[in-house]
N, CA, C and O atoms as a DFTB+ gen file, in Angstrom:
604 C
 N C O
     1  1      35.084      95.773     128.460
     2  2      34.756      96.121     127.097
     3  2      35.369      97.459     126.771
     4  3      35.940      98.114     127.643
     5  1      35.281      97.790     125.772
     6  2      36.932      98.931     124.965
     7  2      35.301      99.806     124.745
     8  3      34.127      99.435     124.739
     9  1      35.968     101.051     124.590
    10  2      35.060     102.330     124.336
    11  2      35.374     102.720     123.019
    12  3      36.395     102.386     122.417
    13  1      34.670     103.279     122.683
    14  2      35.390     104.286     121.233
    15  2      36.227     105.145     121.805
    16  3      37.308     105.354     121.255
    17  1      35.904     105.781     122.970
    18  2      37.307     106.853     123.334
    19  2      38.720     106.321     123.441
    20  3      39.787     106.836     123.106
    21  1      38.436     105.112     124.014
    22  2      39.670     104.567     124.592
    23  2      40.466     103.644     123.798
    24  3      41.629     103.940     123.525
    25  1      39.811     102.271     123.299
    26  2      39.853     101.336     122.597
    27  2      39.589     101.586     121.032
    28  3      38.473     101.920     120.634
    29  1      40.856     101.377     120.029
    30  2      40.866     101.825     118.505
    31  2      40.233     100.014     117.781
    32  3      39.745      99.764     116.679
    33  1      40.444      99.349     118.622
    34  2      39.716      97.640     118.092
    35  2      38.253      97.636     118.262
    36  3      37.539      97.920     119.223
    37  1      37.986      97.203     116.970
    38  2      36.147      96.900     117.259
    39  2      36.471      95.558     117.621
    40  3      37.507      94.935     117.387
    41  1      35.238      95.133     118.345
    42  2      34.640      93.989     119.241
    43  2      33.872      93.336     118.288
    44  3      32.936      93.932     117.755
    45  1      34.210      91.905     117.934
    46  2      33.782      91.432     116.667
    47  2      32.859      90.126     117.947
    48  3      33.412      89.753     118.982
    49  1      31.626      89.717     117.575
    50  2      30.828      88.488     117.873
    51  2      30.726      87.928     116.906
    52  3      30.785      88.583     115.865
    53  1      30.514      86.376     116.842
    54  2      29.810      85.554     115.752
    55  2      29.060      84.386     116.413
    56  3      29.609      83.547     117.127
    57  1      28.135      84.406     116.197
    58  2      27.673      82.726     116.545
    59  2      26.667      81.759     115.322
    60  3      26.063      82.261     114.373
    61  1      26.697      80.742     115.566
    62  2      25.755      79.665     115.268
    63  2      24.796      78.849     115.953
    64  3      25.147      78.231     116.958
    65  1      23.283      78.760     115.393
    66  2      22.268      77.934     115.890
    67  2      21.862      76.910     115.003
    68  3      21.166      77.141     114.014
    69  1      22.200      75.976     115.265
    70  2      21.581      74.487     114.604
    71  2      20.407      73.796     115.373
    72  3      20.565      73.506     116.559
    73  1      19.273      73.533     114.750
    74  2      17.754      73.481     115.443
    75  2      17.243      72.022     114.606
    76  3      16.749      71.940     113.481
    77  1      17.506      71.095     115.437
    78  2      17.406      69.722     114.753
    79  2      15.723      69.113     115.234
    80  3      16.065      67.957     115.483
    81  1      14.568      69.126     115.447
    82  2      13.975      68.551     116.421
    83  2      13.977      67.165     116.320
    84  3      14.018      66.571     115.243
    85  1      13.928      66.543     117.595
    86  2      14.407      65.411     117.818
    87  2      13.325      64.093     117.517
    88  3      13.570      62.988     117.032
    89  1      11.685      64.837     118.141
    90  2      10.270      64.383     117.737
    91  2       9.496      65.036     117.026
    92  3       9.117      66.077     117.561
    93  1       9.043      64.810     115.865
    94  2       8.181      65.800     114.602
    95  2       7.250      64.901     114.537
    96  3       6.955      64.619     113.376
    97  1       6.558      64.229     115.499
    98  2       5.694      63.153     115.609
    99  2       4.957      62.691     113.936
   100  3       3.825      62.611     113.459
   101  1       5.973      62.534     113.603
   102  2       6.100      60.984     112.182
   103  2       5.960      62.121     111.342
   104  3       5.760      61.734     110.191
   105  1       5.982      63.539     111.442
   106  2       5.817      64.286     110.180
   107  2       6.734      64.089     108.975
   108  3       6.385      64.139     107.796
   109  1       8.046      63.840     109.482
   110  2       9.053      63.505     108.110
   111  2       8.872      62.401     107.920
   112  3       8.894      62.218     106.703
   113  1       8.627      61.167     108.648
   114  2       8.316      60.127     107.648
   115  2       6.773      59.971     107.146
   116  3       6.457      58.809     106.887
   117  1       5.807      60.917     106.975
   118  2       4.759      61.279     106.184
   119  2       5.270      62.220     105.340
   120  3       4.447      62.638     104.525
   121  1       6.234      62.632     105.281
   122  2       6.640      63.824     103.628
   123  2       7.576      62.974     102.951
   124  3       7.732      63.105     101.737
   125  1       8.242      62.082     103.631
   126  2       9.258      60.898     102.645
   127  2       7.765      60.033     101.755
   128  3       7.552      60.116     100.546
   129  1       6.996      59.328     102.663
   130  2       6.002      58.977     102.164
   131  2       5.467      59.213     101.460
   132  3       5.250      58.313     100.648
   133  1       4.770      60.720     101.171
   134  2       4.224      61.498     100.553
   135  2       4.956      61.884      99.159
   136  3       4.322      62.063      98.119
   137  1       6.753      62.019      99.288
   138  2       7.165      62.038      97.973
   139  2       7.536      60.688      97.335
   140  3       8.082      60.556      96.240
   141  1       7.207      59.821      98.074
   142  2       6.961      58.476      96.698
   143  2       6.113      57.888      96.283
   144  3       6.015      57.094      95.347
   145  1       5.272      58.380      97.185
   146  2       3.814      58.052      96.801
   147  2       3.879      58.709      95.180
   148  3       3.642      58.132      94.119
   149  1       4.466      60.740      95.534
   150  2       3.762      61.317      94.274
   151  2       5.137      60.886      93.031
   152  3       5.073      61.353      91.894
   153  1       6.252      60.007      93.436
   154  2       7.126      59.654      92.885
   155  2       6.382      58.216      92.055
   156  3       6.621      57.849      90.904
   157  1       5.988      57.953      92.467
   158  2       5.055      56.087      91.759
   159  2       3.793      56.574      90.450
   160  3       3.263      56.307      89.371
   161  1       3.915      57.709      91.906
   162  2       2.481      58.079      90.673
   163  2       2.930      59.075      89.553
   164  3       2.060      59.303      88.713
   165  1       3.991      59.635      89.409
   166  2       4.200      59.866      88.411
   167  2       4.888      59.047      87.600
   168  3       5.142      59.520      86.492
   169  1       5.400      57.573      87.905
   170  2       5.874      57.063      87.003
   171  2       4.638      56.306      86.168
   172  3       4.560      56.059      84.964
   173  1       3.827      56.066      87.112
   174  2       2.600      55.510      86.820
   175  2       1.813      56.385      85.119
   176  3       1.491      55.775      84.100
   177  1       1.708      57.876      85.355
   178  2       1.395      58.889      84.605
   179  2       2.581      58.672      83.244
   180  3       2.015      58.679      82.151
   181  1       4.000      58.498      83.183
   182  2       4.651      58.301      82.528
   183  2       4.515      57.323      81.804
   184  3       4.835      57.369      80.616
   185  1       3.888      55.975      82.518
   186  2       3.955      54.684      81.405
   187  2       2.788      55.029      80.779
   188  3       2.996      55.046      79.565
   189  1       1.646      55.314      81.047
   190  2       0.386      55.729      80.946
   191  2       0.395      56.748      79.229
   192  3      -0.148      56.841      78.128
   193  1       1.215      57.184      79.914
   194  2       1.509      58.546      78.386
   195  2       2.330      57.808      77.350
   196  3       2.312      57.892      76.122
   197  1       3.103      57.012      78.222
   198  2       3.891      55.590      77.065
   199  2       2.953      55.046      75.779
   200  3       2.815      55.168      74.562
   201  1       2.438      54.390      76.899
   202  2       1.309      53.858      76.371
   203  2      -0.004      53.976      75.085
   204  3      -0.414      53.214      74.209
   205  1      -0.367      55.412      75.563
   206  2      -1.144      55.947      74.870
   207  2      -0.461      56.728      73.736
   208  3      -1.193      57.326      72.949
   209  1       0.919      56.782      73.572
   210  2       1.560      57.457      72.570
   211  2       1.134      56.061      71.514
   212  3       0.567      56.031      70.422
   213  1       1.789      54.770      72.555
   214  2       2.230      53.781      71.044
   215  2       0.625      53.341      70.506
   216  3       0.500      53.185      69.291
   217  1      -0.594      53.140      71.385
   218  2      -1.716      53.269      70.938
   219  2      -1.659      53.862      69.320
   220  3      -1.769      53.420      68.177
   221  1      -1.384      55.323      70.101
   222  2      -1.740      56.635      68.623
   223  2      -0.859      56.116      67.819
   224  3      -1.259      56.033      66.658
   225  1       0.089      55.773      67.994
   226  2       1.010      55.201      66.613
   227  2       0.416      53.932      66.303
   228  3       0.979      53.883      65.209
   229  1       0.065      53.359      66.318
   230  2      -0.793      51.534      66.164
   231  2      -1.984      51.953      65.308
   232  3      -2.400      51.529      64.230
   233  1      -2.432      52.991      66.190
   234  2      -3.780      53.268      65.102
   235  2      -3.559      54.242      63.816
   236  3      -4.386      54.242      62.905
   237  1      -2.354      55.109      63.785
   238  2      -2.096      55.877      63.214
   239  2      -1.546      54.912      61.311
   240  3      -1.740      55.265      60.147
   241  1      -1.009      53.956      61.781
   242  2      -0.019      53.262      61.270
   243  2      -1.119      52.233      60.210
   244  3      -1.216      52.181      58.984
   245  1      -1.845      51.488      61.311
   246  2      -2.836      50.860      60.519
   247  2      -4.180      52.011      59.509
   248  3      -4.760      51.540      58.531
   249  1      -4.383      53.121      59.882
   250  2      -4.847      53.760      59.306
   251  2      -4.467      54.302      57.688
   252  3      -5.141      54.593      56.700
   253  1      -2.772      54.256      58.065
   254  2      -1.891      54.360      56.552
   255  2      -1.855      53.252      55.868
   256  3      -2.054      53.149      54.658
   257  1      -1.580      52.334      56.682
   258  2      -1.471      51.190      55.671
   259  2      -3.012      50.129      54.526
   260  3      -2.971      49.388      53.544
   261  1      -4.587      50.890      55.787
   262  2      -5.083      50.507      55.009
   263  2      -5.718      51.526      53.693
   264  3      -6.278      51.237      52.635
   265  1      -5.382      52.663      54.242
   266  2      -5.395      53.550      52.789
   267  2      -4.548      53.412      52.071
   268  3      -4.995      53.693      50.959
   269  1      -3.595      53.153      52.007
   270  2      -2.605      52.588      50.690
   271  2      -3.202      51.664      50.211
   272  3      -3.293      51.452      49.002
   273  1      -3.792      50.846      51.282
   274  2      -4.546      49.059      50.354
   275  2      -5.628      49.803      49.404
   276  3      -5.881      49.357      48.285
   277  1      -6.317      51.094      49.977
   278  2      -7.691      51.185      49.267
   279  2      -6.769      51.829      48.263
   280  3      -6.760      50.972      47.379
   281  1      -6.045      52.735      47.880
   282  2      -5.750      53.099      46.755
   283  2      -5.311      52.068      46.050
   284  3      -6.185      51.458      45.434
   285  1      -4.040      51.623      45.936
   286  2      -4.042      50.081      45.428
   287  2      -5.342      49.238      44.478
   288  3      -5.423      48.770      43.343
   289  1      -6.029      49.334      45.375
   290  2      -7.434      48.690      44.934
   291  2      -8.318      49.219      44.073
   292  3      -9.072      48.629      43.300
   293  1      -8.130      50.740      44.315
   294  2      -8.735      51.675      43.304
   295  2      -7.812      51.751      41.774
   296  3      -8.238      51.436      40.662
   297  1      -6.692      52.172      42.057
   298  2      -5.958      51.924      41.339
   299  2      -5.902      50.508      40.038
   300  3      -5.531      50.556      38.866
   301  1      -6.329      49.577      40.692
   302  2      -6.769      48.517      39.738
   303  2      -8.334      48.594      39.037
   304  3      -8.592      48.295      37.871
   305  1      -9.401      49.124      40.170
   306  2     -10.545      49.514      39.424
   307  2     -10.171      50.532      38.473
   308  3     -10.863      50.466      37.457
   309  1      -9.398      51.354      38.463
   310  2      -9.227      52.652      37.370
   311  2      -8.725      52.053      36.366
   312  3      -8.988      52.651      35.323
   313  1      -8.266      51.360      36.260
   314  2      -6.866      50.665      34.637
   315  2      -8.084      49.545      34.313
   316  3      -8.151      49.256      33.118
   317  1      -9.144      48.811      35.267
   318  2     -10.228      47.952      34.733
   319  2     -11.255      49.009      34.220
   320  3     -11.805      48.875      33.127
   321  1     -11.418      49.728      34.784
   322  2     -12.494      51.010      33.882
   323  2     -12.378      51.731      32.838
   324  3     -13.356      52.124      32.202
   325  1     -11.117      52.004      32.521
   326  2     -10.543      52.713      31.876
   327  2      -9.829      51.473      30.491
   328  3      -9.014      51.883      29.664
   329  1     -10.284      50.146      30.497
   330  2      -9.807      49.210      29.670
   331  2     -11.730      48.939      28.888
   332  3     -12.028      48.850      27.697
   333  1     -12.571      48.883      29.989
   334  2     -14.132      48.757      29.719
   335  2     -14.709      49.705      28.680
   336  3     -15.376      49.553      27.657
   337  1     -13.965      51.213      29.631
   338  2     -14.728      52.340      28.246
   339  2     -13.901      52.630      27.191
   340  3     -14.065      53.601      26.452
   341  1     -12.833      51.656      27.073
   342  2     -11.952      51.554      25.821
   343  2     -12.781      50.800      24.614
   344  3     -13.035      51.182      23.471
   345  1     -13.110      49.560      25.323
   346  2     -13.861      48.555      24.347
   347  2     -15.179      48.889      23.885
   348  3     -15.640      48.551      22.795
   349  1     -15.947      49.782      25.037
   350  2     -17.117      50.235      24.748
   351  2     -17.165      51.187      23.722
   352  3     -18.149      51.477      23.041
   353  1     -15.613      51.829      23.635
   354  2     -15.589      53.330      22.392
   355  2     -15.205      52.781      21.199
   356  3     -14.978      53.354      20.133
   357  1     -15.130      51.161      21.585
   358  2     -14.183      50.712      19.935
   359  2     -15.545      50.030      19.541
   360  3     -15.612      49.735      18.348
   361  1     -16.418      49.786      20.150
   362  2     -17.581      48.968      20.026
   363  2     -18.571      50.019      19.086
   364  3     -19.293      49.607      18.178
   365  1     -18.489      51.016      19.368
   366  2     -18.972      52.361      18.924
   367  2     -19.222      52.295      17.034
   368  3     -20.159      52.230      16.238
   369  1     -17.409      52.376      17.019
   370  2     -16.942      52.646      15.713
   371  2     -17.408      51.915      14.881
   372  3     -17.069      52.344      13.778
   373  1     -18.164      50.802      14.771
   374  2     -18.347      49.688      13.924
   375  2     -19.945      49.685      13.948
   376  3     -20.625      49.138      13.080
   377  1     -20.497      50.422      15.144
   378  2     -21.819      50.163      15.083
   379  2     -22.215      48.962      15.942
   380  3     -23.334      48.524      15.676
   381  1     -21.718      48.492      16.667
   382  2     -21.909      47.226      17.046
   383  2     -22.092      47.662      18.843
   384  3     -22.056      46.809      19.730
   385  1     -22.181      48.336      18.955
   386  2     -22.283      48.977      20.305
   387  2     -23.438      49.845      20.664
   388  3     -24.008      50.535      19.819
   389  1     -23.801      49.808      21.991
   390  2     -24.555      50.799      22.521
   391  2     -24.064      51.854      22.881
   392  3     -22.845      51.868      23.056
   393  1     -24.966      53.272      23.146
   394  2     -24.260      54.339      23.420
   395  2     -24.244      54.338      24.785
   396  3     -23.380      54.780      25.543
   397  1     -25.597      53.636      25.099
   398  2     -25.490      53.733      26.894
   399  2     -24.299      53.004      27.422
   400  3     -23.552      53.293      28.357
   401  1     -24.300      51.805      26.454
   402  2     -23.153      50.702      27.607
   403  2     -22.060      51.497      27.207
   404  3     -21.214      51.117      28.017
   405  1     -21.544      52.284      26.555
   406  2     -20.429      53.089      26.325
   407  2     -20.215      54.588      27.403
   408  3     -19.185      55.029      27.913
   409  1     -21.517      55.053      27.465
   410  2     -21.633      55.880      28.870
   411  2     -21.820      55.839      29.846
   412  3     -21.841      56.842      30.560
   413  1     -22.049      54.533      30.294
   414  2     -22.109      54.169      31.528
   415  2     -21.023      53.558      32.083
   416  3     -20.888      53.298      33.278
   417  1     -19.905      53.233      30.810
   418  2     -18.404      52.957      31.219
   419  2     -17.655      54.100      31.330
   420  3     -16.616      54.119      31.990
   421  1     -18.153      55.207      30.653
   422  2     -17.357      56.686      30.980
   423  2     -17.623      57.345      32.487
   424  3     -16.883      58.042      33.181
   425  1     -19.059      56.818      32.733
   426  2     -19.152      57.405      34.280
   427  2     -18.865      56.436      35.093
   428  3     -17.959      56.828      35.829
   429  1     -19.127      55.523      35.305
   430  2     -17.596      54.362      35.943
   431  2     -16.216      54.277      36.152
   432  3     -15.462      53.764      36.979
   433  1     -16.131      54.955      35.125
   434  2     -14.428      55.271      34.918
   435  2     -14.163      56.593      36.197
   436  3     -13.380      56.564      37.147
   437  1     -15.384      57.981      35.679
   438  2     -15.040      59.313      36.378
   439  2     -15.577      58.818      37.930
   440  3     -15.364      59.482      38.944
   441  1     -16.193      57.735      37.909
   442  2     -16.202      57.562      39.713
   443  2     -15.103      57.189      40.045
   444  3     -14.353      57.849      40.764
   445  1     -14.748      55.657      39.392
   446  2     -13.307      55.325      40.088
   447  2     -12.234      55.915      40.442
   448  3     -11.480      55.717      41.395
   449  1     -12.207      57.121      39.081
   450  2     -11.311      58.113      39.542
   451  2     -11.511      59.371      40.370
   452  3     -10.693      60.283      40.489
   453  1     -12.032      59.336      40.609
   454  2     -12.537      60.525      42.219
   455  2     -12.730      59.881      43.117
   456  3     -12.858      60.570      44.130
   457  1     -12.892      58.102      43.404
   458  2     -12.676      57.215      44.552
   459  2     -10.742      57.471      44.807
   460  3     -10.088      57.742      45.814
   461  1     -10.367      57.233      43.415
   462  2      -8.759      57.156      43.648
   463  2      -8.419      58.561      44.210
   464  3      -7.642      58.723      45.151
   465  1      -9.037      59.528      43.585
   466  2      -8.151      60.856      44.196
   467  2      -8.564      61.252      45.472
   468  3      -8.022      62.096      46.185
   469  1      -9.980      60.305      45.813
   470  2     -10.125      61.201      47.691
   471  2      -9.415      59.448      48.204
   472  3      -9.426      59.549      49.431
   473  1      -8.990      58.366      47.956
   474  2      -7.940      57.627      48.747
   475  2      -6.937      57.808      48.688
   476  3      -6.156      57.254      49.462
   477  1      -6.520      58.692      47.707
   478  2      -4.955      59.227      47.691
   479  2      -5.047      60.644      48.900
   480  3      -4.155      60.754      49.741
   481  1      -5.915      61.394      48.859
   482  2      -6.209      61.994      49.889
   483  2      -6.469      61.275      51.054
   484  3      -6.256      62.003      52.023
   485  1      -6.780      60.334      51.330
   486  2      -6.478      59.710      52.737
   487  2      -5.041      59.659      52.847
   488  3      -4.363      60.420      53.537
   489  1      -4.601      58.683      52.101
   490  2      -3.168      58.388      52.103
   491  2      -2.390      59.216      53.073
   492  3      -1.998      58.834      54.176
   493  1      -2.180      60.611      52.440
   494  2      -1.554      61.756      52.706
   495  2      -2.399      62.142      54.449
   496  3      -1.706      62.724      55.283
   497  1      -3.361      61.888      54.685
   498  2      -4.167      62.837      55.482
   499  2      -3.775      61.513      56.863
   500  3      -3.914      61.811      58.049
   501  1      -3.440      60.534      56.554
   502  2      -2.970      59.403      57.318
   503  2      -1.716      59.018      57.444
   504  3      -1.361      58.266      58.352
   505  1      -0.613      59.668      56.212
   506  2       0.939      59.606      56.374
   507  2       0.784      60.953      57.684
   508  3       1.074      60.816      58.873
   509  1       0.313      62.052      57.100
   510  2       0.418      63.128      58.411
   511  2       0.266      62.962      59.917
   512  3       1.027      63.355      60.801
   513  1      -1.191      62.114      60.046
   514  2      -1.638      61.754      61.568
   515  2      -0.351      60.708      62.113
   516  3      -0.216      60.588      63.331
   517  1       0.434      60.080      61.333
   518  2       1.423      59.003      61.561
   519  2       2.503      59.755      61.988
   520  3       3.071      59.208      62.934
   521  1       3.072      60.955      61.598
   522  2       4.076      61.772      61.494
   523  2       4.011      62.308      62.761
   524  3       4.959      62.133      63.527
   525  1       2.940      62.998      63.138
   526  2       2.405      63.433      64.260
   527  2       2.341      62.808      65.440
   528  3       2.551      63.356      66.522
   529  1       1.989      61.403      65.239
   530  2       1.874      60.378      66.208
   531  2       2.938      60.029      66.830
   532  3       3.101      59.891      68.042
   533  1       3.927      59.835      65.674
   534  2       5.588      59.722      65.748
   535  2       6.593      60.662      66.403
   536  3       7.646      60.330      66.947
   537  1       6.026      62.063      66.242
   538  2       6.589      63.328      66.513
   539  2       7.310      63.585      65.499
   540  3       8.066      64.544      65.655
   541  1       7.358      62.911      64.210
   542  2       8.156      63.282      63.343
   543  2       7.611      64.876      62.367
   544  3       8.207      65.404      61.428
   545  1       6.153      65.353      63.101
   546  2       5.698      66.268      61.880
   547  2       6.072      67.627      62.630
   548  3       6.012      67.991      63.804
   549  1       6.538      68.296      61.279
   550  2       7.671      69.932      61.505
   551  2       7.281      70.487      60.153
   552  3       6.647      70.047      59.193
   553  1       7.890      71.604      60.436
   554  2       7.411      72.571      59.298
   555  2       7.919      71.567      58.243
   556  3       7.228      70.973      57.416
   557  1       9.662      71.461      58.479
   558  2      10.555      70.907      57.049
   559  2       9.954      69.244      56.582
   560  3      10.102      68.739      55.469
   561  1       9.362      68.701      57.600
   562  2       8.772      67.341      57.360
   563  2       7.893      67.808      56.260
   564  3       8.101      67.361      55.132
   565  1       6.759      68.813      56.499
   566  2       6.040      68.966      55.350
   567  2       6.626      69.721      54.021
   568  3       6.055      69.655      52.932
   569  1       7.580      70.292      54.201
   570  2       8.006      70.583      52.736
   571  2       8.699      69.685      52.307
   572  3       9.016      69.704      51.117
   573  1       9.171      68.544      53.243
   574  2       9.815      67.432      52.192
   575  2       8.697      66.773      51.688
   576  3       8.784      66.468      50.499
   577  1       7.706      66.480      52.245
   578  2       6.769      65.457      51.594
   579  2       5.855      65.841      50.510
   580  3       5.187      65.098      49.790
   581  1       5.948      67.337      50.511
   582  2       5.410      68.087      49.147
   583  2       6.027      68.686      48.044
   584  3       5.555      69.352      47.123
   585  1       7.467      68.236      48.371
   586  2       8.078      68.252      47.550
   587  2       7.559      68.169      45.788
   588  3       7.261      67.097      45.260
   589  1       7.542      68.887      45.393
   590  2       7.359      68.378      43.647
   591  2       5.825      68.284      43.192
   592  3       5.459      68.166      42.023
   593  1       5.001      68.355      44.302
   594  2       3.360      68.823      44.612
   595  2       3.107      70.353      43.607
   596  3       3.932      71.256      43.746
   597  1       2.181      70.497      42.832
   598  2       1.800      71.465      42.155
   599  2       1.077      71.751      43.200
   600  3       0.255      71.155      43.897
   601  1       1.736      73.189      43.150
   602  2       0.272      74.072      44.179
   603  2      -0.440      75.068      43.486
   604  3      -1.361      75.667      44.040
């Protein structure tokens, strides 16, 4: 071996250890195991969340569509109420009418129409849960859909 006095070359070593064990008594094939086990079960968790998304959209969906039916429906009680305390106010003019059956078609009328404006409030309160359900609801989703909305 070279000195510093003597010898101007440093003495270079290198080595390598590769450490394979040969028996891990079944430990790696209990961690292969172990990651497909937690590999199944998360696909399992994945359909699961599938699942329960299209649920929320199924219920979300039928929830819109039958508040549109109830407005719809209201919508025809309002134009039939609003045709009743017509006849009842023309019934008036001639004398040939009651005042009650004439006010009791005016407050018929102001129910139907506060049935129509809280099912039009579903409507909206059930297009949203749908949007949501969908992933379609964002800030800009709601300024498109209020678009032209008096606030």
């Amino acid at each position: 071996f070279g000195s510093p006095d003597t010898d101007p070359a440093p003495e270079w070593q290198a080595g390598l250890r590769v450490s394979w064990p040969v028996f891990t008594g079944g430990a790696r094939a209990r961690a292969v195991e172990r990651a497909e086990a937690e590999a199944s079960a998360a696909r399992a968790d994945a359909l699961l969340a599938a699942r329960e998304v299209a649920d929320a959209v199924d219920r979300a969906l039928v929830a819109y569509r039958s508040a549109r039916a109830r407005v719809e429906a209201l919508e025809a009680a309002v134009a039939q109420s609003e045709e009743v305390a017509r006849i009842e106010a023309l019934a008036l003019e001639p004398g040939a009418g009651v005042q009650t059956d004439y006010l009791r078609a005016e407050a018929e009328l102001l129910q139907a129409r506060a049935g129509l404006a809280e099912a039009r409030h579903g409507v909206v309160e059930a297009r949203v849960r749908l949007a949501q359900a969908t992933g379609e609801l964002t800030p800009e989703w709601l300024l498109r859909m209020t678009e032209g909305v008096e606030r």
